[in-house]
């Protein structure tokens, strides 16, 4: 067993982690410290660019820092969640107001669409980026969680928005339109972040999806918070 501080000379926060069966663990967080890795005599795979960036750091079974990277643009990023499938593909989600250095070529959402958008990034365990995309519409959009199917690169995200997100809403969607001031949402995405289905979830007031979880049969569960006393959608097996 071990524990450790990990931080630089400014504000640093860890929000999530993923532990491999053979011991290493990846910590995901948000930092305002450009010197975060150099203080530990490590050169990050990607540099710190903006005021507040996401970081991912790999620690050995003994707690030694062995690799790390920053992710972000010229603005502010906030990390939210990390998940990894059995092939070692790393999926990171967060939120950004940066207008550049986020999406890669061919991204489903290549540009920042509102004051802030969610973003999703797929990397390998050495932090080489496969692809990255914004996710959002004209309002402020936040991705709070991600869950990846173990044997594929299909994944699900949950979050909330105060606007509308320009996606084709399929017949299997539980709620096809935004219902209130803030609505939760859940989406299923496939290779390179391409949308497979999307649904809002919310009533006439403020609603947020804050966590999602797949079970062994890939049924999806979503939990959140609400101030709406009507219009809350309950998913059934025909909705996912």
Rosetta silent file (secondary structure, phi, psi, omega in degrees, C-alpha in Angstrom):
SEQUENCE: XXXXXXXXXXXXXXXXXXXXXXXXXXXXXXXXXXXXXXXXXXXXXXXXXXXXXXXXXXXXXXXXXXXXXXXXXXXXXXXXXXXXXXXXXXXXXXXXXXXXXXXXXXXXXXXXXXXXXXXXXXXXXXXXXXXXXXXXXXXXXXXXXXXXXXXXXXXXXXXXXXXXXXXXXXXXXXXXXXXXXXXXXXXXXXXXXXXXXXXXXXXXXXXXXXXXXXXXXXXXXXXXXXXXXXXXXXXXXXXX
SCORE:     score description
SCORE:     0.000 S_00000001
   1 L     0.000  150.051  177.799    0.000    0.000    0.000 S_00000001
   2 L  -154.805  159.363  168.289    1.085    3.568   -0.617 S_00000001
   3 L  -146.260  160.978 -174.677   -0.194    7.118   -0.709 S_00000001
   4 L  -159.869  152.639  163.171    1.355   10.340   -1.954 S_00000001
   5 L   -76.470  153.360  171.135    0.887   14.018   -2.612 S_00000001
   6 L  -150.763  112.635 -177.865    0.894   14.984   -6.273 S_00000001
   7 L  -178.290  172.784  178.645    0.857   18.608   -7.304 S_00000001
   8 L  -113.372 -143.268 -174.888    2.753   21.703   -8.365 S_00000001
   9 L   -97.937   -0.090  176.582    2.926   25.284   -7.179 S_00000001
  10 L  -123.425 -156.066 -176.183   -0.674   26.227   -8.079 S_00000001
  11 L   -82.194  131.997 -179.991   -4.059   24.537   -7.750 S_00000001
  12 E  -138.210  135.203 -179.166   -4.198   20.833   -8.622 S_00000001
  13 E  -137.910  132.653  171.711   -7.138   18.446   -8.262 S_00000001
  14 E   -96.697  132.218 -176.265   -7.520   14.731   -8.953 S_00000001
  15 E  -115.219  -21.064 -175.841  -11.066   13.780   -9.975 S_00000001
  16 E  -160.768  164.986  176.311  -10.880   10.138  -11.100 S_00000001
  17 E  -153.631  163.087  175.777   -8.551    7.182  -11.528 S_00000001
  18 E  -136.714  128.256 -179.848   -8.312    3.791  -13.204 S_00000001
  19 E  -108.650  127.908  176.177   -6.378    0.833  -11.757 S_00000001
  20 L   -79.891  154.637 -179.475   -5.114   -1.973  -13.981 S_00000001
  21 L   -61.022  -31.580 -177.945   -5.286   -5.561  -12.751 S_00000001
  22 L   -90.076    7.505  168.010   -1.486   -5.833  -12.819 S_00000001
  23 L   123.280  -48.123 -178.025   -0.999   -2.805  -10.609 S_00000001
  24 L   -58.570  154.638  179.283   -0.367    0.545  -12.372 S_00000001
  25 E  -134.756  139.662  175.009   -2.928    3.273  -11.846 S_00000001
  26 E  -106.234  125.345  175.823   -3.755    6.337  -13.943 S_00000001
  27 E  -101.792  135.072 -179.944   -4.868    9.462  -12.073 S_00000001
  28 E  -115.673  137.440  179.531   -6.892   12.084  -13.945 S_00000001
  29 E  -164.830 -168.213 -178.189   -7.241   15.657  -12.827 S_00000001
  30 E  -126.414  139.178 -175.977   -7.071   19.390  -13.466 S_00000001
  31 E  -142.876  148.850  169.107   -4.065   21.625  -12.857 S_00000001
  32 L  -109.410   14.048 -175.195   -2.883   25.209  -13.073 S_00000001
  33 L  -106.598  101.417  177.227    0.737   24.081  -12.524 S_00000001
  34 L   -62.212  -24.834 -177.146    2.858   23.941  -15.716 S_00000001
  35 L   -90.060   12.843 -173.286    5.690   22.481  -13.617 S_00000001
  36 L   -52.317  -47.136 -177.312    3.561   19.580  -12.363 S_00000001
  37 L   -87.784  -34.603 -178.785    5.650   16.859  -14.027 S_00000001
  38 H   -65.327  -27.975  175.028    9.038   18.608  -14.144 S_00000001
  39 H   -61.629  -22.714  179.463    8.999   18.840  -10.339 S_00000001
  40 H  -107.211   21.133  176.626    9.132   15.042  -10.462 S_00000001
  41 L    58.498   38.481  179.809   11.905   14.996  -13.120 S_00000001
  42 L  -128.064  135.147  174.474    9.472   13.850  -15.814 S_00000001
  43 L   -93.085  120.564 -178.382    8.835   15.356  -19.250 S_00000001
  44 L   -69.014  154.672  178.260    5.123   15.128  -20.135 S_00000001
  45 L   -62.501  -43.952  175.662    4.052   13.666  -23.460 S_00000001
  46 L  -122.036  146.310 -175.182    2.154   16.877  -24.266 S_00000001
  47 L   -80.987  165.451  171.339    2.894   20.326  -22.759 S_00000001
  48 L   -76.819  128.308 -174.760    0.785   22.582  -20.554 S_00000001
  49 L  -112.032  -52.006 -172.544   -0.815   25.213  -22.819 S_00000001
  50 L   -98.071 -165.764  177.450   -3.555   27.220  -21.100 S_00000001
  51 L   -69.409  -44.038 -178.130   -4.266   28.563  -17.654 S_00000001
  52 E  -131.816  119.183 -177.189   -5.968   25.371  -16.498 S_00000001
  53 E  -121.942  160.480  170.062   -5.321   22.040  -18.215 S_00000001
  54 E   -80.043  148.300  169.934   -6.239   18.414  -17.722 S_00000001
  55 E  -132.131  152.288  170.393   -3.497   16.012  -16.694 S_00000001
  56 E  -128.821  133.831 -175.742   -3.186   12.234  -16.670 S_00000001
  57 E  -134.891  131.857 -179.982   -0.441   10.589  -14.622 S_00000001
  58 E  -101.565  128.900  178.083    0.572    6.929  -14.439 S_00000001
  59 E  -117.108  143.316  178.776    1.905    5.525  -11.157 S_00000001
  60 L   -75.874  176.728  178.451    3.558    2.149  -10.634 S_00000001
  61 L   -63.929  -20.157  177.991    2.460   -0.422   -8.056 S_00000001
  62 L   -94.120    0.520  179.467    5.012    1.190   -5.698 S_00000001
  63 L    88.161   13.863  178.632    3.599    4.685   -6.263 S_00000001
  64 L   -84.648  132.835  175.482    6.389    5.908   -8.552 S_00000001
  65 E   -69.867  121.587 -175.645    5.373    8.410  -11.243 S_00000001
  66 E  -119.123  -15.879  177.718    6.297    6.765  -14.552 S_00000001
  67 E  -165.726  159.358  178.980    4.481    8.741  -17.249 S_00000001
  68 E  -172.180  163.679  179.366    2.187   11.704  -17.706 S_00000001
  69 E  -154.773  155.844  167.227    0.639   14.218  -20.072 S_00000001
  70 E  -101.152  160.758  173.747   -1.323   17.450  -20.206 S_00000001
  71 E  -147.908  132.166  178.793   -4.363   17.994  -22.425 S_00000001
  72 L   156.242  176.768  179.387   -6.048   21.247  -23.282 S_00000001
  73 L  -116.366 -152.136 -174.329   -6.076   24.453  -25.269 S_00000001
  74 L   -79.311  -13.078 -179.217   -5.504   28.131  -24.641 S_00000001
  75 L   -98.211 -137.434 -178.330   -8.479   28.451  -22.271 S_00000001
  76 E  -115.343  138.153  174.613   -9.586   26.419  -19.269 S_00000001
  77 E  -122.608  148.683  173.568  -10.262   22.695  -19.079 S_00000001
  78 E  -127.726  125.810  176.411  -11.793   20.621  -16.289 S_00000001
  79 E   -74.994  151.244  177.004  -11.304   16.862  -16.125 S_00000001
  80 E  -130.374  -44.621 -173.591  -14.314   14.708  -15.294 S_00000001
  81 E  -160.090  157.106  177.368  -13.787   10.971  -15.868 S_00000001
  82 E  -137.165  144.868  171.766  -11.545    8.239  -17.264 S_00000001
  83 E  -150.228  155.942 -176.089  -12.204    4.674  -18.409 S_00000001
  84 E  -138.467  135.280  177.265  -10.143    2.032  -20.228 S_00000001
  85 L   -88.760  179.643 -173.473  -11.258   -1.025  -22.187 S_00000001
  86 L   -72.672   -8.835  176.535   -9.538   -4.405  -22.146 S_00000001
  87 L   -91.103    3.197  179.886   -7.430   -3.444  -25.181 S_00000001
  88 L    80.156   17.400  176.591   -5.746   -0.652  -23.222 S_00000001
  89 L   -84.234  125.081 -174.193   -7.555    2.158  -25.022 S_00000001
  90 E   -97.691  128.228  177.879   -7.844    5.144  -22.685 S_00000001
  91 E  -116.960  124.330 -179.088  -10.928    7.382  -22.835 S_00000001
  92 E  -121.009  137.785  174.652  -10.846   10.751  -21.071 S_00000001
  93 E  -123.724  155.104  177.761  -13.675   13.241  -20.741 S_00000001
  94 E  -169.641 -165.436 -177.552  -13.741   16.803  -19.549 S_00000001
  95 E  -136.563  146.267 -170.963  -15.068   20.257  -20.270 S_00000001
  96 E  -147.522  152.017  166.356  -13.465   23.166  -22.081 S_00000001
  97 L  -118.965   15.558  179.174  -13.852   26.746  -23.260 S_00000001
  98 L   -80.128  135.669 -178.902  -10.777   26.553  -25.508 S_00000001
  99 L   -91.422   -1.876 -179.692  -11.394   27.285  -29.188 S_00000001
 100 L  -148.056  169.087  176.079   -8.302   25.401  -30.395 S_00000001
 101 L    66.178   21.923  178.461   -5.986   22.459  -29.630 S_00000001
 102 L  -110.467  -58.566 -173.818   -8.893   20.191  -28.657 S_00000001
 103 L   -86.641  152.370  174.828  -10.284   18.357  -31.698 S_00000001
 104 L  -104.551  171.563 -178.022   -8.351   16.239  -34.176 S_00000001
 105 L   -58.920  136.565  179.969   -8.970   15.865  -37.911 S_00000001
 106 L    79.564   10.411 -178.126  -12.304   14.309  -38.815 S_00000001
 107 L   -64.150  141.319  177.644  -13.810   14.943  -35.381 S_00000001
 108 L   -60.137  -35.715  175.532  -17.641   14.743  -35.215 S_00000001
 109 L  -120.672   88.148 -172.651  -17.650   18.093  -33.377 S_00000001
 110 L   -75.888  -17.908 -172.312  -14.574   19.908  -34.728 S_00000001
 111 L  -127.666  154.033  170.649  -15.282   23.320  -33.172 S_00000001
 112 L   -65.229  125.495 -172.509  -16.273   24.879  -29.872 S_00000001
 113 L  -101.647  -21.352 -177.294  -20.025   25.480  -30.281 S_00000001
 114 L  -143.729 -165.715  177.803  -20.965   27.475  -27.160 S_00000001
 115 L   -57.599  -35.739  174.659  -19.459   29.144  -24.097 S_00000001
 116 E  -151.479  146.066  179.172  -18.229   25.723  -22.975 S_00000001
 117 E  -129.269  157.588  165.995  -18.389   22.221  -24.416 S_00000001
 118 E   -76.404  164.606  168.589  -17.590   18.766  -23.250 S_00000001
 119 E  -145.377  155.935 -179.561  -14.803   16.893  -24.946 S_00000001
 120 E  -129.969  138.553 -178.282  -13.778   13.262  -25.337 S_00000001
 121 E  -135.031  135.874  173.699  -10.297   11.973  -26.100 S_00000001
 122 E  -112.317  130.411 -178.839   -9.042    8.482  -26.896 S_00000001
 123 E  -134.323  169.821  166.797   -5.386    7.659  -26.211 S_00000001
 124 L   -94.218 -179.989 -174.769   -3.162    4.655  -25.706 S_00000001
 125 L   -73.231   -8.181  172.865   -1.535    3.939  -22.350 S_00000001
 126 L   -96.951    7.203  175.874    1.564    5.911  -23.421 S_00000001
 127 L    70.673   27.399  168.318   -0.710    8.957  -23.970 S_00000001
 128 L   -82.983  129.445 -174.081   -0.479    9.056  -27.750 S_00000001
 129 E   -81.229  127.056  171.477   -3.758   10.576  -28.989 S_00000001
 130 E   -83.880  -50.386  178.347   -5.890    8.557  -31.424 S_00000001
 131 E  -160.861  161.246  178.258   -8.656   11.136  -31.734 S_00000001
 132 E  -152.286  142.421 -178.629  -10.337   13.941  -29.813 S_00000001
 133 E  -145.019  147.540  165.029  -13.619   15.800  -30.281 S_00000001
 134 E   -68.775  165.375  171.434  -15.740   18.509  -28.742 S_00000001
 135 E  -149.754  110.826  179.938  -19.268   17.524  -27.706 S_00000001
 136 L   166.925  179.329  179.761  -21.944   20.176  -27.345 S_00000001
 137 L  -125.442 -148.613 -172.469  -24.261   22.772  -28.826 S_00000001
 138 L   -78.540  -13.119  178.120  -24.863   26.508  -28.582 S_00000001
 139 L   -93.844 -159.192  174.929  -25.272   26.484  -24.793 S_00000001
 140 E   -96.715  126.584 -173.065  -22.979   25.371  -21.998 S_00000001
 141 E  -127.219  138.756 -175.264  -22.495   21.604  -22.039 S_00000001
 142 E  -134.058  124.740  171.298  -20.786   19.397  -19.481 S_00000001
 143 E   -93.281  125.677 -175.213  -19.758   15.739  -19.683 S_00000001
 144 E  -105.154  -24.294 -176.014  -19.670   14.272  -16.195 S_00000001
 145 E  -155.978  160.849  178.058  -18.949   10.577  -16.722 S_00000001
 146 E  -144.185  144.587  173.586  -17.960    7.930  -19.270 S_00000001
 147 E  -139.965  129.599 -174.099  -18.251    4.144  -19.403 S_00000001
 148 E  -109.596  136.094  173.324  -16.624    2.024  -22.116 S_00000001
 149 L   -63.256  137.115 -170.674  -17.693   -1.428  -23.229 S_00000001
 150 L   -62.022  -38.487 -171.239  -14.894   -3.814  -22.218 S_00000001
 151 L  -109.810   27.016  178.799  -14.382   -5.529  -25.572 S_00000001
 152 L  -158.658  178.168  174.195  -14.944   -2.653  -27.993 S_00000001
 153 L  -104.759   24.631  170.236  -14.461    1.063  -28.510 S_00000001
 154 L   -82.413  136.163 -177.895  -18.184    1.741  -28.027 S_00000001
 155 E  -147.078  167.070 -176.086  -18.762    4.027  -25.070 S_00000001
 156 E  -127.931  143.822  175.905  -21.414    6.045  -23.260 S_00000001
 157 E  -127.563  152.161  175.020  -21.308    9.540  -21.772 S_00000001
 158 E  -134.365  145.947 -179.768  -23.596   11.340  -19.348 S_00000001
 159 E  -174.251 -149.021  179.807  -23.814   15.014  -18.489 S_00000001
 160 E  -154.713  160.838 -177.613  -26.029   18.069  -18.751 S_00000001
 161 E  -146.017  150.266  172.813  -26.717   21.096  -20.945 S_00000001
 162 L  -106.021   14.241  177.412  -28.521   24.436  -20.737 S_00000001
 163 L  -135.511 -146.324  174.658  -29.100   24.485  -24.497 S_00000001
 164 L  -121.691  148.428  179.959  -29.686   22.026  -27.300 S_00000001
 165 L  -110.679  126.570 -171.322  -27.149   19.666  -28.829 S_00000001
 166 L   -80.023   81.378  176.730  -27.308   19.300  -32.609 S_00000001
 167 L  -131.499  150.687  171.796  -27.589   15.539  -32.950 S_00000001
 168 L   -67.289  119.648  179.757  -30.024   13.292  -34.746 S_00000001
 169 L   -94.742  114.529 -170.300  -32.353   12.112  -31.981 S_00000001
 170 L   -79.979  169.750  178.911  -33.371    8.553  -32.841 S_00000001
 171 L   -64.565  -21.980  178.549  -36.657    6.763  -32.322 S_00000001
 172 L   -83.048   -4.096 -179.841  -35.084    4.872  -29.408 S_00000001
 173 L   -66.290  136.224 -179.626  -34.404    8.129  -27.568 S_00000001
 174 L   -73.298  -31.006 -179.343  -36.333    8.368  -24.321 S_00000001
 175 L  -143.408  116.586 -171.131  -36.712   12.154  -24.570 S_00000001
 176 L   -88.808  -15.185 -178.380  -36.286   13.905  -27.913 S_00000001
 177 L  -132.448  151.964  174.782  -36.363   17.550  -26.752 S_00000001
 178 L   -63.077  138.260 -173.386  -34.871   19.597  -23.959 S_00000001
 179 L  -105.569  -15.545 -173.923  -37.420   19.993  -21.199 S_00000001
 180 L  -156.983 -155.608 -176.943  -36.190   22.795  -18.973 S_00000001
 181 L   -68.218  -46.862  172.155  -33.485   25.237  -17.966 S_00000001
 182 E  -129.677  136.192  177.028  -30.859   22.512  -17.646 S_00000001
 183 E  -125.300  144.652  169.175  -31.343   18.947  -18.841 S_00000001
 184 E   -73.194  162.416  172.999  -29.330   15.824  -18.356 S_00000001
 185 E  -147.352  155.333  172.208  -28.293   13.806  -21.371 S_00000001
 186 E  -134.303  139.793  179.936  -26.943   10.362  -22.157 S_00000001
 187 E  -139.123  145.790  171.096  -25.300    9.384  -25.442 S_00000001
 188 E  -107.515  129.011 -178.802  -23.876    6.249  -26.992 S_00000001
 189 E  -129.357  154.912 -177.223  -20.894    6.808  -29.276 S_00000001
 190 L  -118.102 -149.254 -175.722  -18.748    4.514  -31.382 S_00000001
 191 H   -54.306  132.767  179.808  -15.452    4.558  -33.238 S_00000001
 192 H    63.528   17.604  176.524  -13.842    8.015  -33.366 S_00000001
 193 H    81.504   15.544 -179.394  -16.655    9.429  -31.240 S_00000001
 194 L   -72.497  133.073 -175.761  -19.379    9.080  -33.868 S_00000001
 195 E   -69.280  134.900  174.195  -22.848    9.346  -32.333 S_00000001
 196 E  -108.578  -45.521  168.852  -25.068    6.236  -32.271 S_00000001
 197 E  -153.600  161.876 -174.591  -27.912    7.493  -30.112 S_00000001
 198 E  -149.689  141.609  174.123  -28.672   10.409  -27.824 S_00000001
 199 E  -144.563  141.704  166.807  -31.394   11.313  -25.352 S_00000001
 200 E   -78.356  162.530  173.495  -32.201   14.207  -23.075 S_00000001
 201 E  -148.953  106.945 -179.257  -33.372   13.480  -19.541 S_00000001
 202 L   171.910  163.208  177.789  -35.151   16.159  -17.566 S_00000001
 203 L  -105.802 -151.622 -172.843  -38.247   18.088  -16.586 S_00000001
 204 L   -79.821   -8.814 -177.503  -39.109   21.801  -16.582 S_00000001
 205 L  -110.322 -134.401 -176.750  -36.434   22.897  -14.084 S_00000001
 206 E  -104.331  127.429 -177.022  -32.751   21.956  -13.598 S_00000001
 207 E  -139.205  138.327 -179.042  -31.650   18.348  -14.115 S_00000001
 208 E  -137.858  133.994  166.589  -28.190   16.832  -14.335 S_00000001
 209 E   -88.005  125.884 -176.108  -26.833   13.369  -15.057 S_00000001
 210 E  -115.336  -18.619 -179.797  -23.737   13.011  -12.863 S_00000001
 211 E  -153.920  143.867  176.401  -22.801    9.314  -13.121 S_00000001
 212 E  -132.783  157.496 -179.460  -23.430    6.373  -15.460 S_00000001
 213 E  -154.156  130.372  171.621  -22.648    2.661  -15.238 S_00000001
 214 E   -88.719  141.790  171.805  -22.892   -0.313  -17.595 S_00000001
 215 L   -96.177 -174.558 -174.193  -23.720   -3.721  -16.166 S_00000001
 216 L   -63.924  -23.053  178.100  -22.461   -7.070  -17.466 S_00000001
 217 L   -95.473   10.995 -176.910  -25.244   -7.144  -20.084 S_00000001
 218 L    60.318   26.422  165.938  -24.369   -3.569  -21.239 S_00000001
 219 L   -76.498  140.790 -173.610  -27.582   -2.193  -19.781 S_00000001
 220 E  -106.126  133.500  176.648  -26.928    1.417  -18.881 S_00000001
 221 E  -117.150  137.211 -179.846  -27.835    3.066  -15.574 S_00000001
 222 E  -130.304  137.049  176.827  -27.753    6.825  -15.053 S_00000001
 223 E  -127.034  156.281 -178.836  -28.127    8.816  -11.841 S_00000001
 224 E  -167.471 -160.590  179.734  -28.334   12.536  -11.251 S_00000001
 225 E  -130.190  152.927 -178.269  -29.974   15.416   -9.462 S_00000001
 226 E  -150.893  149.757  167.661  -33.130   17.379  -10.244 S_00000001
 227 L  -113.208    9.639  178.947  -35.285   20.263   -9.085 S_00000001
 228 L   -88.022  133.265  177.179  -38.108   19.217  -11.462 S_00000001
 229 L   -97.859    0.532  174.052  -41.222   17.697   -9.887 S_00000001
 230 L  -142.988  164.590  170.016  -42.525   16.434  -13.253 S_00000001
 231 L    79.295   14.821  178.389  -41.146   15.154  -16.533 S_00000001
 232 L   -81.809  127.342 -176.106  -38.346   12.965  -15.252 S_00000001
 233 L   -87.290  134.498  171.539  -37.631   10.173  -17.727 S_00000001
 234 L  -108.648  122.403 -179.535  -37.080    6.619  -16.560 S_00000001
 235 L   -71.762  142.562  169.925  -35.133    4.535  -19.054 S_00000001
 236 L  -122.729  179.581 -172.464  -36.408    1.120  -20.027 S_00000001
 237 L   -66.003  -17.726  179.021  -34.818   -1.654  -22.057 S_00000001
 238 L   -87.266   -3.914 -174.765  -36.241   -0.274  -25.300 S_00000001
 239 L   -99.694   -5.135 -177.567  -34.568    3.121  -24.722 S_00000001
 240 L  -133.324    0.000    0.000  -30.920    2.043  -24.799 S_00000001
